[in-house]
Short mmCIF file of C-alpha atoms in Angstrom, two decimals:
data_model
loop_
_atom_site.label_atom_id
_atom_site.label_comp_id
_atom_site.label_asym_id
_atom_site.label_seq_id
_atom_site.Cartn_x
_atom_site.Cartn_y
_atom_site.Cartn_z
CA MET A 109 51.76 -223.84 -42.13
CA GLU A 110 52.17 -222.32 -45.28
CA ARG A 111 51.46 -218.40 -45.24
CA ARG A 112 48.70 -218.66 -47.74
CA GLU A 113 46.79 -221.18 -45.66
CA PHE A 114 47.60 -219.25 -42.35
CA LEU A 115 45.89 -216.17 -43.92
CA GLN A 116 42.87 -217.97 -45.13
CA THR A 117 42.69 -219.39 -41.56
CA VAL A 118 42.85 -215.86 -40.07
CA LEU A 119 40.39 -214.52 -42.44
CA ARG A 120 37.90 -217.17 -41.44
CA ALA A 121 38.33 -216.23 -37.90
CA PRO A 122 35.03 -215.20 -36.14
CA LEU A 123 36.75 -212.16 -34.63
CA PHE A 124 36.55 -210.37 -37.90
CA ALA A 125 32.92 -210.56 -38.16
CA PRO A 126 32.23 -208.47 -35.06
CA LEU A 127 35.00 -206.01 -36.21
CA LEU A 128 33.26 -205.32 -39.46
CA SER A 129 30.08 -204.87 -37.55
CA ALA A 130 31.57 -202.36 -35.22
CA LEU A 131 33.02 -200.52 -38.24
CA ALA A 132 29.52 -200.10 -39.71
CA ILE A 133 27.97 -196.68 -39.10
CA ASP A 134 25.21 -196.72 -36.48
CA PRO A 135 21.88 -196.71 -38.40
CA LYS A 136 20.17 -195.25 -35.60
CA LYS A 137 21.64 -191.65 -35.99
CA GLY A 138 19.28 -189.82 -38.22
CA GLU A 139 15.99 -188.49 -39.61
CA ILE A 140 13.73 -189.53 -42.74
CA TYR A 141 12.03 -186.73 -44.66
CA LEU A 142 9.06 -187.90 -46.70
CA ILE A 143 7.03 -185.67 -48.66
CA SER A 144 3.60 -187.64 -49.20
CA ASP A 145 -0.17 -186.86 -48.61
CA GLN A 146 -0.50 -190.78 -47.56
CA PRO A 147 2.25 -191.06 -44.91
CA GLN A 148 0.17 -193.28 -43.16
CA ARG A 149 0.50 -195.76 -46.31
CA ASP A 150 4.08 -194.92 -47.07
CA VAL A 151 5.95 -194.66 -43.79
CA PRO A 152 5.30 -198.19 -42.51
CA PHE A 153 6.19 -199.53 -46.05
CA LEU A 154 9.25 -197.43 -45.94
CA LEU A 155 10.24 -198.39 -42.35
CA GLY A 156 9.64 -202.06 -43.37
CA ARG A 157 11.90 -201.93 -46.21
CA LEU A 158 14.51 -199.75 -44.38
CA ARG A 159 14.42 -201.95 -41.05
CA SER A 160 17.91 -203.46 -41.62
CA VAL A 161 19.43 -199.97 -42.03
CA VAL A 162 17.72 -197.46 -39.77
CA ALA A 163 14.97 -199.34 -37.91
CA GLN A 164 16.52 -202.37 -36.70
CA GLY A 165 15.78 -203.19 -33.11
CA LEU A 166 13.47 -200.18 -32.64
CA LYS A 167 10.26 -200.92 -30.98
CA THR A 168 8.44 -197.65 -30.00
CA PHE A 169 7.12 -194.59 -31.43
CA SER A 170 5.48 -191.15 -30.39
CA PHE A 171 3.95 -188.44 -32.29
CA LEU A 172 5.56 -184.99 -31.57
CA ASN A 173 2.32 -182.98 -33.09
CA PRO A 174 -0.57 -185.49 -32.66
CA SER A 175 -3.12 -182.81 -33.79
CA LEU A 176 -1.53 -182.74 -37.39
CA CYS A 177 -1.28 -186.67 -37.60
CA PRO A 178 -2.75 -188.20 -40.45
CA LYS A 179 -6.02 -190.74 -39.57
CA GLY A 180 -4.96 -194.39 -39.38
CA MET A 181 -1.37 -193.64 -38.95
CA ASP A 182 -0.95 -195.25 -35.33
CA THR A 183 -3.05 -198.21 -36.39
CA ALA A 184 -0.71 -198.67 -39.42
CA LEU A 185 2.20 -198.58 -37.12
CA LEU A 186 0.79 -200.75 -34.55
CA LYS A 187 -0.11 -203.23 -37.21
CA GLN A 188 3.54 -203.52 -37.99
CA GLY A 189 4.28 -204.19 -34.17
CA TRP A 190 5.39 -201.02 -33.20
CA THR A 191 4.13 -199.84 -29.74
CA GLN A 192 2.80 -196.20 -29.08
CA VAL A 193 4.47 -194.44 -26.12
CA PRO A 194 3.50 -190.93 -24.73
CA LEU A 195 5.96 -187.95 -24.72
CA PRO A 196 8.02 -187.13 -23.00
CA LEU A 197 9.09 -190.60 -22.46
CA ARG A 198 11.72 -191.07 -25.17
CA ALA A 199 10.31 -193.30 -27.89
CA ASP A 200 12.67 -194.98 -30.67
CA ALA A 201 10.91 -193.20 -33.56
CA ALA A 202 9.35 -189.48 -33.32
CA PHE A 203 7.00 -188.47 -35.92
CA SER A 204 6.14 -184.90 -36.67
CA PHE A 205 3.79 -183.58 -39.27
CA HIS A 206 4.08 -180.49 -41.09
CA HIS A 207 1.92 -178.82 -43.90
CA LEU A 208 3.77 -176.93 -46.69
CA GLY A 209 1.25 -174.81 -47.97
CA GLN A 210 1.85 -175.87 -51.63
CA LYS A 211 1.93 -178.98 -53.60
CA THR A 212 5.49 -180.18 -54.12
CA PRO A 213 6.84 -183.36 -55.86
CA PRO A 214 7.21 -186.20 -53.60
CA SER A 215 10.45 -186.77 -51.99
CA LEU A 216 12.41 -188.97 -49.82
CA THR A 217 15.50 -187.64 -47.86
CA LEU A 218 17.53 -189.38 -45.35
CA VAL A 219 19.46 -187.20 -43.11
CA ARG A 220 22.37 -189.02 -41.16
CA GLU A 221 24.91 -187.80 -38.96
CA GLY A 222 24.69 -184.13 -40.73
CA ARG A 223 24.68 -185.44 -44.42
CA ILE A 224 21.73 -185.46 -46.60
CA HIS A 225 20.90 -188.44 -49.00
CA ASP A 226 18.36 -188.33 -51.51
CA ILE A 227 17.09 -192.02 -51.50
CA ARG A 228 14.32 -191.83 -53.99
CA SER A 229 16.15 -193.54 -56.58
CA TRP A 230 17.34 -196.07 -54.14
CA ILE A 231 13.88 -196.76 -52.88
CA SER A 232 12.20 -196.32 -56.21
CA ARG A 233 12.37 -200.11 -57.01
CA LEU A 234 10.64 -201.25 -53.89
CA GLY A 235 8.92 -197.70 -52.92
CA PRO A 236 5.16 -197.14 -52.57
CA ASP A 237 3.49 -195.85 -55.63
CA SER A 238 3.13 -192.41 -54.33
CA ILE A 239 7.10 -191.82 -54.76
CA LYS A 240 7.27 -193.70 -58.20
CA LYS A 241 4.61 -192.09 -59.94
CA GLY A 242 5.48 -188.53 -58.60
CA SER A 243 2.03 -187.22 -57.13
CA PRO A 244 2.44 -183.74 -55.92
CA ALA A 245 2.11 -183.51 -52.10
CA SER A 246 1.94 -180.91 -49.33
CA LEU A 247 2.64 -182.97 -46.28
CA LEU A 248 5.95 -183.25 -45.05
CA THR A 249 6.47 -186.08 -42.37
CA VAL A 250 9.69 -186.40 -40.33
CA VAL A 251 10.96 -189.60 -38.64
CA SER A 252 13.43 -188.72 -36.05
CA PHE A 253 15.57 -191.67 -34.82
CA PRO A 254 16.67 -189.47 -31.79
CA ASP A 255 20.27 -190.11 -30.60
CA HIS A 256 19.38 -190.42 -27.12
CA GLN A 257 19.04 -186.71 -26.34
CA ILE A 258 16.05 -185.19 -25.36
CA PRO A 259 15.43 -181.45 -25.80
CA GLU A 260 14.80 -179.09 -22.95
CA ALA A 261 12.31 -177.02 -24.84
CA ALA A 262 13.75 -174.03 -26.14
CA GLY A 263 17.12 -174.18 -28.06
CA THR A 264 20.04 -171.80 -27.35
CA ARG A 265 21.64 -171.58 -31.03
CA ILE A 266 21.34 -172.31 -34.57
CA SER A 267 23.83 -174.53 -36.90
CA LEU A 268 23.92 -174.39 -40.14
CA TYR A 269 25.86 -177.49 -41.94
CA LYS A 270 26.48 -177.93 -45.52
CA ASN A 271 27.26 -181.58 -46.53
CA GLY A 272 27.70 -182.26 -42.94
CA GLU A 273 30.14 -179.39 -42.26
CA LYS A 274 29.25 -176.73 -39.84
CA ILE A 275 29.45 -173.38 -41.66
CA LEU A 276 27.37 -171.03 -39.57
CA GLN A 277 26.64 -170.93 -35.94
CA LEU A 278 24.47 -168.01 -34.39
CA PRO A 279 22.69 -167.55 -30.89
CA LEU A 280 19.00 -167.82 -31.01
CA ASP A 281 18.24 -164.77 -28.57
CA THR A 282 19.55 -162.24 -30.96
CA ASN A 283 17.77 -161.10 -33.99
CA ALA A 284 19.76 -161.51 -37.35
CA THR A 285 19.78 -162.35 -40.80
CA GLN A 286 22.59 -164.19 -42.36
CA ARG A 287 23.19 -164.77 -46.03
CA VAL A 288 25.17 -168.00 -47.39
CA PRO A 289 25.96 -167.60 -51.01
CA THR A 290 26.01 -170.52 -53.40
CA LYS A 291 26.27 -170.92 -57.15
CA GLU A 292 22.56 -170.74 -57.83
CA GLY A 293 21.83 -168.06 -55.29
CA PRO A 294 22.08 -167.01 -51.66
CA LEU A 295 20.56 -169.10 -48.95
CA ILE A 296 19.30 -166.56 -46.21
CA VAL A 297 18.63 -167.62 -42.70
CA ARG A 298 16.62 -165.35 -40.27
CA ILE A 299 16.49 -165.55 -36.64
CA ALA A 300 13.44 -163.34 -34.98
CA GLY A 301 11.92 -163.70 -31.73
CA ARG A 302 14.08 -166.85 -30.57
CA LYS A 303 12.86 -168.45 -33.94
CA ALA A 304 14.79 -169.45 -36.78
CA ARG A 305 13.52 -170.04 -40.60
CA ILE A 306 15.00 -170.21 -44.05
CA VAL A 307 13.47 -166.90 -45.82
CA GLN A 308 15.35 -167.52 -49.23
CA SER A 309 16.65 -170.60 -51.02
CA PRO A 310 18.41 -171.21 -54.40
CA CYS A 311 16.43 -174.75 -54.64
CA ARG A 312 13.39 -175.05 -56.98
CA ASN A 313 10.72 -176.32 -54.64
CA LYS A 314 11.46 -173.95 -51.70
CA ILE A 315 10.25 -176.80 -49.33
CA CYS A 316 12.63 -175.43 -46.70
CA VAL A 317 11.38 -171.73 -47.28
CA SER A 318 7.89 -173.41 -46.42
CA THR A 319 8.98 -175.20 -43.30
CA PRO A 320 7.61 -173.20 -40.34
CA PRO A 321 9.86 -171.50 -37.92
CA VAL A 322 11.89 -173.90 -35.69
CA PHE A 323 12.93 -173.06 -31.86
CA LEU A 324 12.99 -176.13 -30.24
CA ALA A 325 16.50 -177.87 -29.45
CA GLY A 326 16.76 -180.80 -32.12
CA GLU A 327 14.46 -179.28 -34.48
CA ARG A 328 15.80 -179.03 -38.14
CA ILE A 329 15.06 -177.60 -41.58
CA ILE A 330 16.71 -178.96 -44.55
CA CYS A 331 17.83 -178.11 -47.99
CA ALA A 332 17.85 -181.34 -49.74
CA PRO A 333 18.77 -180.30 -53.20
CA HIS A 334 21.74 -178.19 -51.68
CA HIS A 335 22.52 -180.15 -49.05
CA PHE A 336 21.96 -177.64 -46.35
CA LEU A 337 20.89 -178.52 -42.75
CA LEU A 338 19.78 -176.02 -40.06
CA GLU A 339 19.44 -177.20 -36.55
CA ILE A 340 18.35 -175.90 -33.18
CA GLN A 341 20.76 -176.80 -30.71
CA GLY A 342 20.49 -176.36 -26.95
CA ARG A 343 20.72 -178.15 -23.60
CA THR A 344 19.40 -181.50 -23.60
CA VAL A 345 18.58 -183.82 -20.91
CA ASP A 346 19.37 -187.59 -20.24
CA THR A 347 16.06 -188.78 -18.98
CA VAL A 348 12.71 -187.52 -17.73
CA ILE A 349 10.58 -188.10 -14.68
CA GLY A 350 7.28 -187.07 -13.74
CA MET B 1445 60.36 -213.28 -42.12
CA ALA B 1446 57.57 -215.71 -41.88
CA GLU B 1447 57.63 -215.59 -38.11
CA ARG B 1448 57.50 -212.13 -37.93
CA PHE B 1449 54.69 -211.89 -40.35
CA ARG B 1450 52.71 -214.35 -38.01
CA LEU B 1451 53.40 -212.43 -35.30
CA CYS B 1452 52.09 -208.99 -36.80
CA ILE B 1453 48.89 -210.88 -37.69
CA ALA B 1454 48.56 -212.27 -34.09
CA LEU B 1455 49.01 -208.76 -32.71
CA LEU B 1456 46.28 -207.38 -35.08
CA LEU B 1457 44.11 -209.83 -33.92
CA VAL B 1458 44.68 -209.21 -30.14
CA PHE B 1459 43.92 -205.54 -31.08
CA PHE B 1460 40.94 -205.75 -33.20
CA SER B 1461 39.49 -208.31 -30.65
CA SER B 1462 39.79 -205.71 -27.60
CA CYS B 1463 38.02 -203.08 -30.05
CA THR B 1464 35.05 -205.24 -30.28
CA ILE B 1465 34.59 -205.89 -26.69
CA GLU B 1466 34.92 -202.01 -25.95
CA LYS B 1467 32.50 -200.39 -23.60
CA ARG B 1468 30.12 -197.90 -24.87
CA TRP B 1469 26.85 -196.76 -24.11
CA ARG B 1470 23.73 -199.17 -24.55
CA SER B 1471 20.30 -198.61 -24.08
CA SER B 1472 17.06 -200.54 -24.16
CA THR B 1473 13.29 -199.75 -23.74
CA PHE B 1474 10.80 -202.46 -22.68
CA LEU B 1475 7.27 -202.42 -21.08
CA TYR B 1476 6.66 -203.32 -17.45
CA PHE B 1477 4.25 -202.03 -14.71
CA ASP B 1478 2.16 -200.71 -17.32
CA THR B 1479 4.66 -198.57 -18.49
CA VAL B 1480 7.77 -197.77 -20.63
CA CYS B 1481 10.75 -198.49 -18.80
CA GLU B 1482 14.25 -197.44 -19.98
CA LEU B 1483 17.59 -198.87 -19.24
CA LYS B 1484 21.05 -197.31 -20.22
CA ILE B 1485 24.31 -198.30 -19.29
CA HIS B 1486 27.91 -197.98 -20.15
CA GLY B 1487 29.57 -201.57 -20.80
CA THR B 1488 30.50 -204.31 -22.92
CA PRO B 1489 27.99 -206.25 -25.19
CA ASP B 1490 28.05 -209.09 -22.68
CA GLN B 1491 27.35 -206.74 -19.62
CA PHE B 1492 24.66 -205.23 -21.51
CA SER B 1493 23.08 -208.59 -22.21
CA GLN B 1494 23.39 -209.70 -18.90
CA ALA B 1495 22.12 -206.49 -17.87
CA LYS B 1496 18.93 -206.55 -19.75
CA GLU B 1497 18.53 -210.32 -18.69
CA ALA B 1498 18.80 -209.13 -14.81
CA VAL B 1499 16.36 -206.00 -15.22
CA HIS B 1500 13.97 -208.53 -17.12
CA GLN B 1501 14.18 -210.92 -14.24
CA VAL B 1502 13.74 -208.66 -11.70
CA PHE B 1503 11.02 -206.57 -12.99
CA SER B 1504 8.99 -209.84 -14.06
CA GLU B 1505 9.14 -210.85 -10.65
CA ILE B 1506 8.03 -207.84 -8.82
CA GLU B 1507 5.41 -207.16 -11.21
CA THR B 1508 3.80 -210.61 -10.39
CA LEU B 1509 4.51 -210.48 -6.84
CA PHE B 1510 3.11 -207.17 -6.09
CA SER B 1511 0.17 -207.06 -8.84
CA PRO B 1512 -3.44 -206.15 -7.34
CA SER B 1513 -4.32 -209.71 -8.02
CA SER B 1514 -1.23 -211.29 -5.88
CA HIS B 1515 -2.16 -212.53 -2.45
CA ASP B 1516 1.52 -213.73 -1.55
CA TYR B 1517 1.81 -212.06 1.83
CA SER B 1518 4.46 -214.74 3.09
CA SER B 1519 7.26 -214.00 0.67
CA PRO B 1520 10.45 -212.20 2.06
CA ARG B 1521 10.29 -209.55 -0.55
CA VAL B 1522 6.65 -208.73 0.46
CA ILE B 1523 7.52 -208.60 4.30
CA HIS B 1524 10.56 -206.46 3.47
CA LEU B 1525 8.43 -203.87 1.47
CA PHE B 1526 5.89 -203.93 3.90
CA GLN B 1527 8.22 -202.95 6.45
CA GLU B 1528 9.38 -199.89 4.51
CA ALA B 1529 6.03 -198.84 3.67
CA ILE B 1530 5.18 -198.94 7.52
CA GLU B 1531 8.04 -196.63 8.22
CA VAL B 1532 6.74 -193.99 5.60
CA HIS B 1533 3.06 -194.32 7.18
CA THR B 1534 4.33 -193.72 10.60
CA ALA B 1535 6.23 -190.88 9.41
CA SER B 1536 3.56 -189.49 7.40
CA ASP B 1537 0.85 -189.59 10.27
CA GLY B 1538 -0.94 -192.39 8.01
CA ASP B 1539 -0.96 -190.46 4.84
CA PHE B 1540 0.96 -193.13 2.81
CA ASP B 1541 -1.12 -195.97 3.05
CA ILE B 1542 -1.00 -198.98 0.63
CA SER B 1543 -4.27 -200.37 1.67
CA VAL B 1544 -6.10 -197.63 -0.33
CA ALA B 1545 -6.80 -200.49 -3.03
CA PRO B 1546 -10.68 -200.24 -1.73
CA LEU B 1547 -10.86 -196.51 -2.67
CA LEU B 1548 -9.18 -196.99 -5.83
CA LYS B 1549 -11.86 -199.46 -6.86
CA LEU B 1550 -14.88 -197.76 -5.61
CA TRP B 1551 -13.58 -194.57 -7.62
CA GLY B 1552 -13.21 -196.73 -10.84
CA PHE B 1553 -9.25 -196.53 -11.21
CA TYR B 1554 -9.09 -200.13 -11.60
CA ASP B 1555 -11.77 -201.07 -14.24
CA ARG B 1556 -11.53 -197.29 -15.71
CA SER B 1557 -15.40 -196.92 -14.92
CA TYR B 1558 -14.32 -193.49 -13.28
CA ARG B 1559 -17.13 -192.56 -11.01
CA ILE B 1560 -18.11 -190.37 -8.15
CA PRO B 1561 -19.21 -192.48 -5.10
CA SER B 1562 -21.48 -191.17 -2.33
CA SER B 1563 -20.26 -189.82 0.76
CA GLN B 1564 -21.78 -192.94 2.51
CA GLU B 1565 -19.98 -195.40 0.19
CA ILE B 1566 -16.80 -193.50 0.90
CA GLN B 1567 -17.37 -193.68 4.73
CA GLN B 1568 -17.97 -197.58 4.50
CA VAL B 1569 -14.70 -198.07 2.41
CA VAL B 1570 -12.46 -195.92 4.45
CA LEU B 1571 -13.27 -198.13 7.62
CA ARG B 1572 -11.27 -200.96 5.54
CA VAL B 1573 -8.28 -198.58 4.94
CA ASP B 1574 -5.71 -198.44 7.70
CA MET B 1575 -2.03 -200.07 7.61
CA LYS B 1576 -1.88 -200.26 11.31
CA LYS B 1577 -4.46 -202.82 11.08
CA ILE B 1578 -2.34 -205.23 9.45
CA GLN B 1579 -0.93 -207.97 11.62
CA ARG B 1580 2.69 -209.07 10.95
CA ASP B 1581 4.53 -212.10 12.27
CA GLU B 1582 7.48 -214.33 11.00
CA SER B 1583 5.19 -216.06 8.44
CA GLY B 1584 4.03 -212.96 6.63
CA ILE B 1585 1.57 -210.21 6.87
CA HIS B 1586 -2.16 -210.71 7.59
CA LEU B 1587 -4.96 -208.59 6.49
CA LEU B 1588 -8.51 -208.00 7.95
CA PRO B 1589 -11.48 -209.13 6.03
CA GLY B 1590 -12.33 -206.63 3.29
CA MET B 1591 -8.82 -205.09 3.07
CA GLU B 1592 -6.72 -204.93 -0.05
CA LEU B 1593 -3.54 -203.80 -1.02
CA ASP B 1594 -2.18 -201.44 -3.73
CA TRP B 1595 1.69 -201.53 -3.81
CA GLY B 1596 1.65 -199.11 -7.00
CA GLY B 1597 3.24 -196.30 -4.60
CA ILE B 1598 6.20 -198.22 -3.80
CA ALA B 1599 6.76 -201.50 -5.67
CA LYS B 1600 8.28 -199.97 -8.85
CA GLY B 1601 10.81 -198.11 -6.92
CA TYR B 1602 11.59 -201.44 -4.94
CA GLY B 1603 12.24 -202.99 -8.15
CA ILE B 1604 14.50 -200.27 -9.47
CA ASP B 1605 16.90 -200.74 -6.43
CA LEU B 1606 17.05 -204.47 -6.71
CA ALA B 1607 17.53 -204.47 -10.79
CA SER B 1608 20.28 -201.38 -10.06
CA GLN B 1609 22.05 -203.22 -7.59
CA ALA B 1610 22.40 -206.25 -9.88
CA LEU B 1611 23.74 -204.18 -12.63
CA LYS B 1612 26.38 -202.95 -10.23
CA ASP B 1613 27.19 -206.36 -8.99
CA LEU B 1614 27.87 -207.12 -12.74
CA GLY B 1615 30.54 -204.65 -12.97
CA ILE B 1616 28.27 -201.81 -14.65
CA SER B 1617 29.74 -198.36 -12.93
CA ARG B 1618 27.51 -195.99 -14.87
CA GLY B 1619 23.93 -196.00 -15.95
CA PHE B 1620 20.39 -195.09 -15.26
CA ILE B 1621 16.97 -197.01 -15.01
CA ASN B 1622 14.02 -195.29 -15.46
CA ALA B 1623 10.66 -196.95 -14.92
CA GLY B 1624 7.80 -194.88 -16.06
CA GLY B 1625 9.17 -191.65 -14.20
CA ASP B 1626 10.72 -193.54 -11.21
CA LEU B 1627 14.61 -193.34 -11.67
CA THR B 1628 17.99 -194.49 -10.17
CA CYS B 1629 21.16 -193.47 -11.77
CA TRP B 1630 24.84 -194.00 -10.96
CA GLY B 1631 28.19 -193.14 -12.06
CA ALA B 1632 28.72 -190.21 -14.48
CA ASN B 1633 26.38 -189.54 -17.69
CA PRO B 1634 27.90 -189.89 -21.13
CA ASP B 1635 29.32 -186.08 -20.92
CA SER B 1636 31.19 -187.32 -17.74
CA ASN B 1637 28.83 -184.94 -15.65
CA SER B 1638 26.01 -185.63 -13.30
CA TRP B 1639 22.90 -186.95 -14.88
CA GLN B 1640 20.60 -184.36 -16.40
CA VAL B 1641 16.95 -185.34 -15.26
CA GLY B 1642 14.16 -183.30 -16.59
CA ILE B 1643 10.94 -183.15 -14.36
CA LYS B 1644 7.92 -183.08 -16.36
CA HIS B 1645 5.79 -179.63 -15.85
CA PRO B 1646 2.53 -180.79 -14.39
CA ARG B 1647 0.43 -178.63 -16.56
CA ARG B 1648 2.22 -177.71 -19.81
CA GLY B 1649 4.53 -179.45 -22.11
CA GLY B 1650 8.20 -179.11 -21.45
CA PHE B 1651 9.93 -179.48 -18.08
CA LEU B 1652 9.62 -177.85 -14.55
CA GLY B 1653 13.41 -178.02 -14.00
CA VAL B 1654 16.55 -179.96 -14.34
CA LEU B 1655 17.97 -181.99 -11.67
CA ALA B 1656 21.80 -182.98 -11.75
CA LEU B 1657 22.01 -186.52 -10.04
CA LYS B 1658 25.00 -188.69 -9.72
CA ASP B 1659 24.31 -191.52 -7.45
CA GLU B 1660 20.59 -190.98 -6.47
CA SER B 1661 17.03 -191.77 -7.24
CA ALA B 1662 14.13 -189.88 -7.95
CA ALA B 1663 10.26 -190.37 -8.11
CA THR B 1664 7.23 -188.19 -8.76
CA THR B 1665 3.87 -188.16 -7.79
CA GLY B 1666 1.29 -185.83 -9.65
CA ASP B 1667 -2.31 -184.99 -10.21
CA TYR B 1668 -2.03 -185.40 -13.93
CA GLN B 1669 -0.73 -188.96 -14.25
CA ARG B 1670 -4.05 -190.83 -13.50
CA PHE B 1671 -7.37 -188.95 -13.54
CA PHE B 1672 -10.84 -187.95 -14.76
CA ILE B 1673 -12.58 -184.77 -14.87
CA LYS B 1674 -16.27 -184.54 -13.98
CA GLU B 1675 -18.19 -181.29 -14.25
CA GLY B 1676 -14.73 -179.23 -14.48
CA VAL B 1677 -13.34 -180.89 -11.46
CA ARG B 1678 -10.07 -183.19 -11.47
CA TYR B 1679 -10.45 -186.46 -9.66
CA HIS B 1680 -6.91 -187.93 -9.40
CA HIS B 1681 -5.56 -191.49 -8.12
CA VAL B 1682 -3.74 -190.20 -5.06
CA PHE B 1683 -6.10 -190.68 -2.33
CA ASP B 1684 -6.11 -189.23 1.52
CA PRO B 1685 -6.85 -192.56 3.28
CA HIS B 1686 -8.50 -190.56 5.90
CA SER B 1687 -11.04 -188.73 4.08
CA GLY B 1688 -11.53 -191.27 1.07
CA TYR B 1689 -10.88 -188.44 -1.33
CA PRO B 1690 -8.39 -187.60 -3.72
CA SER B 1691 -6.02 -185.17 -1.86
CA ARG B 1692 -5.85 -181.64 -2.61
CA GLY B 1693 -3.29 -179.00 -2.29
CA LYS B 1694 -0.50 -179.81 -4.83
CA GLN B 1695 0.01 -180.44 -8.63
CA SER B 1696 3.17 -182.66 -8.36
CA VAL B 1697 5.90 -183.74 -5.89
CA THR B 1698 9.18 -185.07 -6.61
CA ILE B 1699 11.49 -186.66 -4.44
CA ILE B 1700 15.21 -187.20 -4.57
CA GLY B 1701 17.34 -189.29 -2.26
CA PRO B 1702 19.40 -192.45 -2.31
CA ASN B 1703 16.92 -195.36 -2.28
CA ALA B 1704 14.17 -195.47 -5.15
CA ALA B 1705 11.69 -197.35 -3.08
CA CYS B 1706 11.63 -194.76 -0.53
CA CYS B 1707 11.44 -192.02 -2.99
CA ASP B 1708 8.39 -193.44 -4.70
CA ALA B 1709 6.74 -193.61 -1.22
CA LEU B 1710 7.91 -190.14 0.01
CA ALA B 1711 6.25 -188.62 -3.24
CA THR B 1712 2.98 -190.11 -2.34
CA ALA B 1713 3.25 -189.28 1.39
CA VAL B 1714 4.57 -185.72 0.68
CA PHE B 1715 1.87 -185.12 -1.93
CA ILE B 1716 -0.89 -186.07 0.29
CA SER B 1717 0.51 -184.44 3.70
CA SER B 1718 -0.20 -180.90 4.44
CA GLN B 1719 3.19 -180.91 6.35
CA PRO B 1720 6.14 -182.08 4.05
CA ASP B 1721 8.81 -180.90 6.32
CA SER B 1722 7.32 -182.94 9.02
CA VAL B 1723 7.38 -185.95 6.99
CA LEU B 1724 10.93 -185.42 5.78
CA ARG B 1725 12.27 -184.44 9.09
CA PHE B 1726 12.67 -188.55 9.65
CA PHE B 1727 14.08 -188.73 5.87
CA PRO B 1728 17.30 -186.36 6.17
CA ASP B 1729 18.71 -187.51 2.94
CA TYR B 1730 15.75 -186.86 1.07
CA GLY B 1731 14.18 -183.77 -0.56
CA ALA B 1732 11.22 -182.58 -2.18
CA VAL B 1733 10.37 -180.25 -5.28
CA ILE B 1734 6.64 -179.49 -4.74
CA VAL B 1735 4.31 -177.65 -7.06
CA ASP B 1736 1.24 -176.33 -5.30
CA THR B 1737 -2.29 -175.86 -6.79
CA GLU B 1738 -1.38 -172.36 -8.01
CA GLY B 1739 1.51 -173.57 -9.73
CA ARG B 1740 4.33 -172.21 -7.18
CA LEU B 1741 7.32 -174.03 -7.06
CA LYS B 1742 8.88 -174.90 -3.44
CA LYS B 1743 11.29 -176.99 -1.78
CA ALA B 1744 11.46 -179.04 1.25
CA GLY B 1745 13.71 -181.38 3.23
CA LYS B 1746 17.54 -181.90 1.73
CA ILE B 1747 18.22 -179.25 -1.10
CA TYR B 1748 18.83 -180.91 -4.18
CA PRO B 1749 19.93 -178.37 -6.81
CA LEU B 1750 17.23 -177.62 -9.66
CA ARG B 1751 18.07 -176.07 -12.89
CA PRO B 1752 14.82 -173.75 -13.79
CA ILE B 1753 13.83 -174.09 -17.42
CA GLU B 1754 13.86 -170.79 -19.53
CA GLU B 1755 10.85 -170.46 -21.83
#
């Protein structure tokens, strides 16, 4: 057999397809941050579009704070074929809702493996009108695809990441204020009463500053423009009974 | 030269092919027994496919065989599980009783009408509740007229035992199956430690504590799982078969031990019984974590470490 023919035969071998698939990044590690006043319209639409990247094979959802859930959110997801499950049984996708206290431009951010990706431009060709037209909104919806870890309730420490690299770690049981310099000005993290928040940020819209304090293991605050991610860490459990 | 080149390619193929069939953690959720079931195993893609198929097969069979509308009392599985149920019934002085279906029906738990019956109605129905009245022979079990069975306190655990054995037979040495809170786990967890299992707190969010299990099962019965409230009083689904009323005295009971069906049944038995230690005396490999009506935590039987949660 000629070398060229041999190579062509090898490259067509079925083994390479699963190899390439195995090298792909696990699409289920991540979170979507959406600023929109109509998440019941936008989230199902986006998940449908992103299905091949982040939502493939996922079937169940739950609401972490159902009292803030916009009306019709559950119906919209059920129509798309999702099944709602109660907490604390782990759902494939966990939704939480946060009022920012101010109107900010809509945004769509994907946080995956510690890295922050602004995907507005990517989705703008297909995205819902609220993202395209740029209507200011004050509701932040976080869609988490938890990596099979369930928090034990209160966290034990915070970690701050910049571009996916950990730059700071502090215990949650000690009040502290930490200043992180950036070219545009400092990012200041404060721990008080076993909760952490960002009190000052160089970003324009200060969404991270508006995010309520976090304290449960797995909770996060992100500053998308500057690629900061603050995460509460702690012990987790493998599964839950009761 | 050409031969050496082909040999390199062949070696690369072997290397990459072994990478694609590596064992790693894989999980799946599905719906059976009116609840969410979770499967997590450490295995190859083939093992995972076979595992899902095996669990679906077992759960489907158990769900059909032990549903309230099924009256197949001659199946070997039914006879086997009835025998296990009788052992717990006897050990608990009759507190665990799978013939409580008429009570559940009377109080509206089946059709969700949720009503408080009169004492006369309850007394009439209680006459039809007593597992000891059920006859057994080689052909099966035979109920007296008016008797009905509710396998809810033991069938799910039985399904988990059968499913986990099927997975071990497939060579899967690490994993867990959680069917709506009834659990069995084996081998080490992804951190190569015992499985960290949170027990839901019966009244507030979060956990009561965390168990560390290696090759064990666990099940919880609680007054918060199925209940209705009328005039400020909670009426839950765990009936005292002697009185015909929901049992009182505890918020939740978690049983840990080697067999999921037994954990399932004992969780109900110990929940109802006023003497948990007496019940567990017959099952020395099983232990209980009990939360009483005041929210106080205590243990009975074999001691399994429970790490408390700091709030």
